[in-house]
Amino acid sequence: MKQIPPLLLALAVAAALPVVSKAQELQPLRGELAIDEHNEAPPPARLRSGRVFPRAYRQQPPLIPHRITGYQIDLRVNKCLSCHDWPNNVEEGAPKISETHYVDRNGVALDHVARTRWFCTQCHVPQTNAPSLVENEFKNAKDLR
Ligand code: HEC
Ligand code: HEC
């Protein structure tokens, strides 16, 4: 095989470099601002109420199809349970929290919601029509079958 002269190789690499760094240029979500500059906050995402958005995969916590503004969840109080815990759910006509939420981390069935499920919004979030922040190619589990 013919050897490539080192100088030629160096030149070829140098010529290719700007192309590579251009392709990797990052577009920060906060825009073209200096690190100590502030930009305007984006408008809050609008809630989409009504029908629950379908789940993207079997184990996905369902999205919340209603407002939760002002629903307190702290050490003692959990407003969500006033509608979603049995037997309140019957009176409120709300879906009961999943049976999995009454099982503690050792697999013991409880008569109250497990502490591991106390902070509902750790897993369940209200659904909005917010556009994706970055492009992505996520596919629902059923589209992969
Ligand atoms: C005033 C009663 C009430 C309160 C309080 C409430 N919900 Fe709901 N929730 C409902 C009702 C009723 C539905 C059924 C859909 C609808 O009518 O909006 C529902 C639906 C849901 C669903 C969809 C369930 C499914 O199977 O798709 C989730 C998840 C949910 N709520 C979570 C929460 C969380 C988390 C909180 C606390 C931050 C909360 N809810 C507080 C009444 C309530
Ligand atoms: C650790 C994550 C997690 C936490 C915390 C959690 N959930 Fe869930 N929830 C899920 C998942 C995952 C599902 C769906 C699969 C299942 O049934 O376990 C679900 C299902 C539900 C459903 C639908 C039940 C059904 O049978 O379709 C409701 C309603 C719900 N959760 C309400 C709540 C409320 C209210 C709280 C707070 C007291 C809460 N969840 C806390 C993960 C969580």
PDB file of N, CA and C in Angstrom, residues 2-13:
ATOM      1  N   LYS A   2       0.456   2.265  -0.776  1.00  0.00           N
ATOM      2  CA  LYS A   2       1.252   3.505  -0.836  1.00  0.00           C
ATOM      3  C   LYS A   2       1.066   4.312   0.447  1.00  0.00           C
ATOM      4  N   GLN A   3       2.216   4.787   0.980  1.00  0.00           N
ATOM      5  CA  GLN A   3       2.159   5.588   2.220  1.00  0.00           C
ATOM      6  C   GLN A   3       1.656   7.004   1.915  1.00  0.00           C
ATOM      7  N   ILE A   4       0.791   7.567   2.772  1.00  0.00           N
ATOM      8  CA  ILE A   4       0.345   8.964   2.597  1.00  0.00           C
ATOM      9  C   ILE A   4       1.352   9.855   3.310  1.00  0.00           C
ATOM     10  N   PRO A   5       1.927  10.868   2.605  1.00  0.00           N
ATOM     11  CA  PRO A   5       2.899  11.740   3.283  1.00  0.00           C
ATOM     12  C   PRO A   5       2.252  12.406   4.492  1.00  0.00           C
ATOM     13  N   PRO A   6       2.980  12.446   5.647  1.00  0.00           N
ATOM     14  CA  PRO A   6       2.399  12.989   6.894  1.00  0.00           C
ATOM     15  C   PRO A   6       1.843  14.401   6.733  1.00  0.00           C
ATOM     16  N   LEU A   7       2.509  15.264   5.944  1.00  0.00           N
ATOM     17  CA  LEU A   7       2.052  16.652   5.801  1.00  0.00           C
ATOM     18  C   LEU A   7       0.674  16.683   5.134  1.00  0.00           C
ATOM     19  N   LEU A   8       0.526  15.836   4.103  1.00  0.00           N
ATOM     20  CA  LEU A   8      -0.739  15.787   3.368  1.00  0.00           C
ATOM     21  C   LEU A   8      -1.862  15.320   4.290  1.00  0.00           C
ATOM     22  N   LEU A   9      -1.517  14.330   5.110  1.00  0.00           N
ATOM     23  CA  LEU A   9      -2.490  13.774   6.054  1.00  0.00           C
ATOM     24  C   LEU A   9      -2.938  14.864   7.043  1.00  0.00           C
ATOM     25  N   ALA A  10      -1.948  15.618   7.556  1.00  0.00           N
ATOM     26  CA  ALA A  10      -2.238  16.685   8.521  1.00  0.00           C
ATOM     27  C   ALA A  10      -3.161  17.728   7.883  1.00  0.00           C
ATOM     28  N   LEU A  11      -2.881  18.065   6.613  1.00  0.00           N
ATOM     29  CA  LEU A  11      -3.691  19.068   5.925  1.00  0.00           C
ATOM     30  C   LEU A  11      -5.126  18.569   5.752  1.00  0.00           C
ATOM     31  N   ALA A  12      -5.244  17.306   5.393  1.00  0.00           N
ATOM     32  CA  ALA A  12      -6.569  16.723   5.164  1.00  0.00           C
ATOM     33  C   ALA A  12      -7.379  16.752   6.463  1.00  0.00           C
ATOM     34  N   VAL A  13      -6.727  16.412   7.562  1.00  0.00           N
ATOM     35  CA  VAL A  13      -7.405  16.410   8.867  1.00  0.00           C
ATOM     36  C   VAL A  13      -7.831  17.832   9.232  1.00  0.00           C
TER      37      VAL A  13
END
